[in-house]
Coordinates of C-alpha atoms in Angstrom, one line a residue:
Chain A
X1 CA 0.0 0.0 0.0
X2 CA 1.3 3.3 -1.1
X3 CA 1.8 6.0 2.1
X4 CA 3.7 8.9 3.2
X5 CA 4.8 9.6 7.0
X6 CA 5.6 13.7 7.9
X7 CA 7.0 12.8 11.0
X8 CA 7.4 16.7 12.1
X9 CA 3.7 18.5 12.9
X10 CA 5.0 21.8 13.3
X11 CA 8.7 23.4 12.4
X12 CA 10.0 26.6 13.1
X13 CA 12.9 28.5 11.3
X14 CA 14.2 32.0 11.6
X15 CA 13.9 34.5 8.5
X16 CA 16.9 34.2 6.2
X17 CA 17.5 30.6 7.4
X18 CA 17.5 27.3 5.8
X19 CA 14.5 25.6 6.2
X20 CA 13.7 21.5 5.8
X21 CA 10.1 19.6 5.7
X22 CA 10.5 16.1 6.1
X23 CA 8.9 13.1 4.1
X24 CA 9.3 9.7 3.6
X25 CA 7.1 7.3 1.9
X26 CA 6.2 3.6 1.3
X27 CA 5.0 2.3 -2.2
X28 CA 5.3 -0.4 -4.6
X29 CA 7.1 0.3 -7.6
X30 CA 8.3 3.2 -8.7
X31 CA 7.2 6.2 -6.8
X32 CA 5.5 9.8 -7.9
X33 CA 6.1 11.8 -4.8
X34 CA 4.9 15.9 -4.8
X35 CA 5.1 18.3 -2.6
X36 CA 2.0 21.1 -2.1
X37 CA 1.8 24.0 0.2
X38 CA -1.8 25.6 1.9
X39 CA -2.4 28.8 2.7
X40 CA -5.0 29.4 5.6
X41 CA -8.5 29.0 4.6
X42 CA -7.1 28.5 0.4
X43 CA -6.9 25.3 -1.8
X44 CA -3.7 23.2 -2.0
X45 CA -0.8 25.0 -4.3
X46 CA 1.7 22.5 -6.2
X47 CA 5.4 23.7 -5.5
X48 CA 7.0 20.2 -7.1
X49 CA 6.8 16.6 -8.3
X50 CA 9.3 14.1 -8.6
X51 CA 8.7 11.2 -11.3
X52 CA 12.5 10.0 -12.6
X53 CA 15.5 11.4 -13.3
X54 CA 17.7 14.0 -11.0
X55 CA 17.2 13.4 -7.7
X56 CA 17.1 16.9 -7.0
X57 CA 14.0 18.3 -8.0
X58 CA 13.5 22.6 -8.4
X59 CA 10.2 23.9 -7.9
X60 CA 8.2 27.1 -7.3
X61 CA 9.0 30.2 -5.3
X62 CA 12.5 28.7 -4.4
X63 CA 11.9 24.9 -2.9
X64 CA 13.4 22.3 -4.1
X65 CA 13.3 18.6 -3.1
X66 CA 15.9 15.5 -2.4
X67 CA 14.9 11.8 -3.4
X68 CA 16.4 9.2 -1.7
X69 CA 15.5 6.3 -2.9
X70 CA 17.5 4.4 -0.1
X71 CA 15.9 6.4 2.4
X72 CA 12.8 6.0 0.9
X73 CA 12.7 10.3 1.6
X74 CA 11.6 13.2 0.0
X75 CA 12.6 16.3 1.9
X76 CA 11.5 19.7 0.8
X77 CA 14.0 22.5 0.9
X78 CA 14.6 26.5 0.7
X79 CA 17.6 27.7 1.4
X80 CA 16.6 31.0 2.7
X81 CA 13.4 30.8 4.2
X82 CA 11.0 34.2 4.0
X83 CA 8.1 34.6 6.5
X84 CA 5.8 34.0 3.6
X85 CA 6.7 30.9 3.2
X86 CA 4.7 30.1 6.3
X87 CA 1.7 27.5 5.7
X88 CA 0.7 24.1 5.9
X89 CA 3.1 21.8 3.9
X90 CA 1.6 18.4 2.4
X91 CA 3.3 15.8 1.0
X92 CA 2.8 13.2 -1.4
X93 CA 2.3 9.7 -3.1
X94 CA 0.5 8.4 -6.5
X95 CA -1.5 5.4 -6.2
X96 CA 0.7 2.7 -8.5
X97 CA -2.3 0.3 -8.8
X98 CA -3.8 0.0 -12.0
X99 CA -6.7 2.4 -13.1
X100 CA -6.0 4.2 -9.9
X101 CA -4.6 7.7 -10.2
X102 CA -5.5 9.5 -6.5
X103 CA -2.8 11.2 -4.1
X104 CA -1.9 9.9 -0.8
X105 CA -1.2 12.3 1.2
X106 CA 0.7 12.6 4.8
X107 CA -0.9 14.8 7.8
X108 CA 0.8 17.6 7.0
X109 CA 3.4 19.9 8.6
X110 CA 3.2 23.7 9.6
X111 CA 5.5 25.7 8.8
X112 CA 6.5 29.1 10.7
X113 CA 9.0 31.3 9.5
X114 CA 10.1 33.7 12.4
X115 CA 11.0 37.4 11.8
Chain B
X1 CA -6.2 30.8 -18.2
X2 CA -8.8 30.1 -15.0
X3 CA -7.9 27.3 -12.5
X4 CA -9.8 24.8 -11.0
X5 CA -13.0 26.6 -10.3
X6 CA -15.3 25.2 -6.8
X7 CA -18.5 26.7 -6.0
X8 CA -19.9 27.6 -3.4
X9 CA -17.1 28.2 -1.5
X10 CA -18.8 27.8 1.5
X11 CA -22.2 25.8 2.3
X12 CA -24.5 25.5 5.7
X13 CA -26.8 22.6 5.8
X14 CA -28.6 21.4 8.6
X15 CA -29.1 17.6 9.5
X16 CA -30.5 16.0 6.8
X17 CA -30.0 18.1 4.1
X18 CA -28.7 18.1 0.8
X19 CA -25.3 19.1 -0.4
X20 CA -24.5 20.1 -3.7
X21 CA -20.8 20.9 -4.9
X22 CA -20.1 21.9 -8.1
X23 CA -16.5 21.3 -9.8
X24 CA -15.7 23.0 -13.0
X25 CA -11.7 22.0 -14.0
X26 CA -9.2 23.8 -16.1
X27 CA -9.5 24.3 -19.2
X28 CA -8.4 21.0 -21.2
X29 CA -8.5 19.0 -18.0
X30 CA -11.1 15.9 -18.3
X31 CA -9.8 14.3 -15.2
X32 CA -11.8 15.1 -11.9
X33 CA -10.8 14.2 -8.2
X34 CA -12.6 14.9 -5.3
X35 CA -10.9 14.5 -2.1
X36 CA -12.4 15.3 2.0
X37 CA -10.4 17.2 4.2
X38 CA -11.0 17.1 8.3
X39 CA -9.7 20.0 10.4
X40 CA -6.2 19.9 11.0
X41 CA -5.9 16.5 8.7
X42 CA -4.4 15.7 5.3
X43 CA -6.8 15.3 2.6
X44 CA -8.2 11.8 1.9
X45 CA -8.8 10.8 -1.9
X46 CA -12.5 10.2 -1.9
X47 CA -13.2 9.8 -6.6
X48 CA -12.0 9.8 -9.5
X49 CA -13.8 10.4 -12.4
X50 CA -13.1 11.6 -16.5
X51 CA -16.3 12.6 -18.4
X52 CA -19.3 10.7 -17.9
X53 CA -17.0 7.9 -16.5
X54 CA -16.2 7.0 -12.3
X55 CA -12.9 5.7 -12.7
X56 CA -12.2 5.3 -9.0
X57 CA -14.4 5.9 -6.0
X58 CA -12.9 3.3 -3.7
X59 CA -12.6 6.3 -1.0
X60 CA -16.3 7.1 -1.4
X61 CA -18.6 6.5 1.5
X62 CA -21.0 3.5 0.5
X63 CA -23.9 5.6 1.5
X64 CA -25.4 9.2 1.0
X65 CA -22.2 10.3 -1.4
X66 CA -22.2 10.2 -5.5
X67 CA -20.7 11.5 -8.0
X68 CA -20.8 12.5 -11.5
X69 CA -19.0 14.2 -14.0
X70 CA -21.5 14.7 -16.9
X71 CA -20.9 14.9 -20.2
X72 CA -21.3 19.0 -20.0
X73 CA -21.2 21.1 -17.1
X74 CA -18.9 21.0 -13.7
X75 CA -18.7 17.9 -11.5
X76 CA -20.9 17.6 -8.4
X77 CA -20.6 15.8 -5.3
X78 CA -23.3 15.4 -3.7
X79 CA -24.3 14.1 -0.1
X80 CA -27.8 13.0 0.6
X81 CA -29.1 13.7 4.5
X82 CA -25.6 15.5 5.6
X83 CA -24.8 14.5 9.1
X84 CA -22.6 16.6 11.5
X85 CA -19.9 14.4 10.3
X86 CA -19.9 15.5 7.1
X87 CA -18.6 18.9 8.1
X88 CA -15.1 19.1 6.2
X89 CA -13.5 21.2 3.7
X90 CA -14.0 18.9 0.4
X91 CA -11.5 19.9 -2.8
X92 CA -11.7 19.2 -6.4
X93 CA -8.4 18.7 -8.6
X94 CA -8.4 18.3 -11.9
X95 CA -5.2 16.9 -14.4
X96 CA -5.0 17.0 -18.2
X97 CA -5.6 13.4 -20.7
X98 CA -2.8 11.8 -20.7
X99 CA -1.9 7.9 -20.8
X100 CA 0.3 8.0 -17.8
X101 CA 0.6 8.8 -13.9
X102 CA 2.9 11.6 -14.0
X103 CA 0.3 14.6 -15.1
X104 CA 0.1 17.0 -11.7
X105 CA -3.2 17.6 -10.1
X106 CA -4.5 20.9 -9.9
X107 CA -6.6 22.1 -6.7
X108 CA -9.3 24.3 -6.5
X109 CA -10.1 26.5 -3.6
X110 CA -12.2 23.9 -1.7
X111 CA -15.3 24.1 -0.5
X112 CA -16.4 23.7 3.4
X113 CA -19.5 22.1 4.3
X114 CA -20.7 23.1 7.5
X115 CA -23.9 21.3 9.3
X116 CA -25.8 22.3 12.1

């Protein structure tokens, strides 16, 4: 069964620091991880997918993300973080079984970028 | 170049009422997902359908919940006799027609379903 774990509920950074959202997932096959972001009281923005090829995967408004297939993670990342940036973080997992095409997606981590 | 269009955005039933959400997708998408979203919980996939087809609706509730995506118009959910439980913030995505997995879905702005 295809699933993804965000271990961390809440993470807090300082402005003009690096931040990291952690994911790590469990399917069968080959995996089709993204990463969105939610704004209070808005629909779920995509910031990046990863489906094959460089492990590190560029995005929107500066995020990128790892894959590690050994790990079986799929961090997101900013090297600066902005107090904009601060919002509910979802990752996650395409259903692999045939005809199937839905997201799985973790509980979700919030984010808060500290002036 | 509109998104993924919900309406309304937010809806008050009481017990035992009907709920209608509506689901229009973007332009040149003609594959619809609805997924259910508790407070303070990731969203949980709930159907997945292309025009005038339900391709998936293994995390549909057997009863009071359907679907449709009709030939013309937006896709509606609907929920028969809404139950307190029901109350949840319910998002539509849409993706383009292609053959494989890797197309992104697109949200829309959700709409929450309260019920008294």
């Amino acid at each position: 069964a295809q699933s993804v774990a965000q271990p961390e509920d809440q993470v807090n950074v300082a402005e003009g620091n690096p931040l990291t959202v952690k994911c790590t997932y469990s399917v069968s096959g080959n995996p089709y991880l993204f990463w969105y972001v939610q704004y209070p009281n808005r629909g779920l923005q995509f910031l990046l997918k990863y489906i094959t090829g460089d492990n590190l995967v560029k995005g929107s408004y500066g995020f990128e993300a790892e894959f590690n297939k050994s790990q079986t993670s799929f961090h997101l990342k900013k090297p600066s973080a902005l107090v904009s940036d601060s919002a509910l973080y979802f990752c996650a997992v395409r259903d692999n079984h045939a005809g199937a095409n839905n997201l799985f997606f973790g509980t979700g981590t919030r984010l808060t970028v500290i002036p | 170049n509109a998104g993924v269009m919900q309406n309304p955005r937010h809806l008050v039933r009481r017990r035992g009422q009907e709920a209608r959400l509506r689901c229009s997708p973007m332009k040149g998408h003609s594959h619809v997902y609805w997924y259910r979203q508790l407070p303070e919980e990731g969203l949980k996939f709930m159907v997945y359908l292309q025009k005038e087809n339900i391709i998936d609706e293994s995390g549909m509730p057997k009863e009071r919940f359907s679907a449709e995506f009709p030939k013309e118009g937006p896709s509606i959910l609907r929920i028969q006799q809404v139950v307190r439980g029901d109350s949840a913030a319910y998002f539509c995505a849409s993706s383009a027609n292609t053959a494989g997995r890797t197309d992104t879905q697109y949200f829309g702005p959700g709409t929450r379903l309260t019920v008294l």
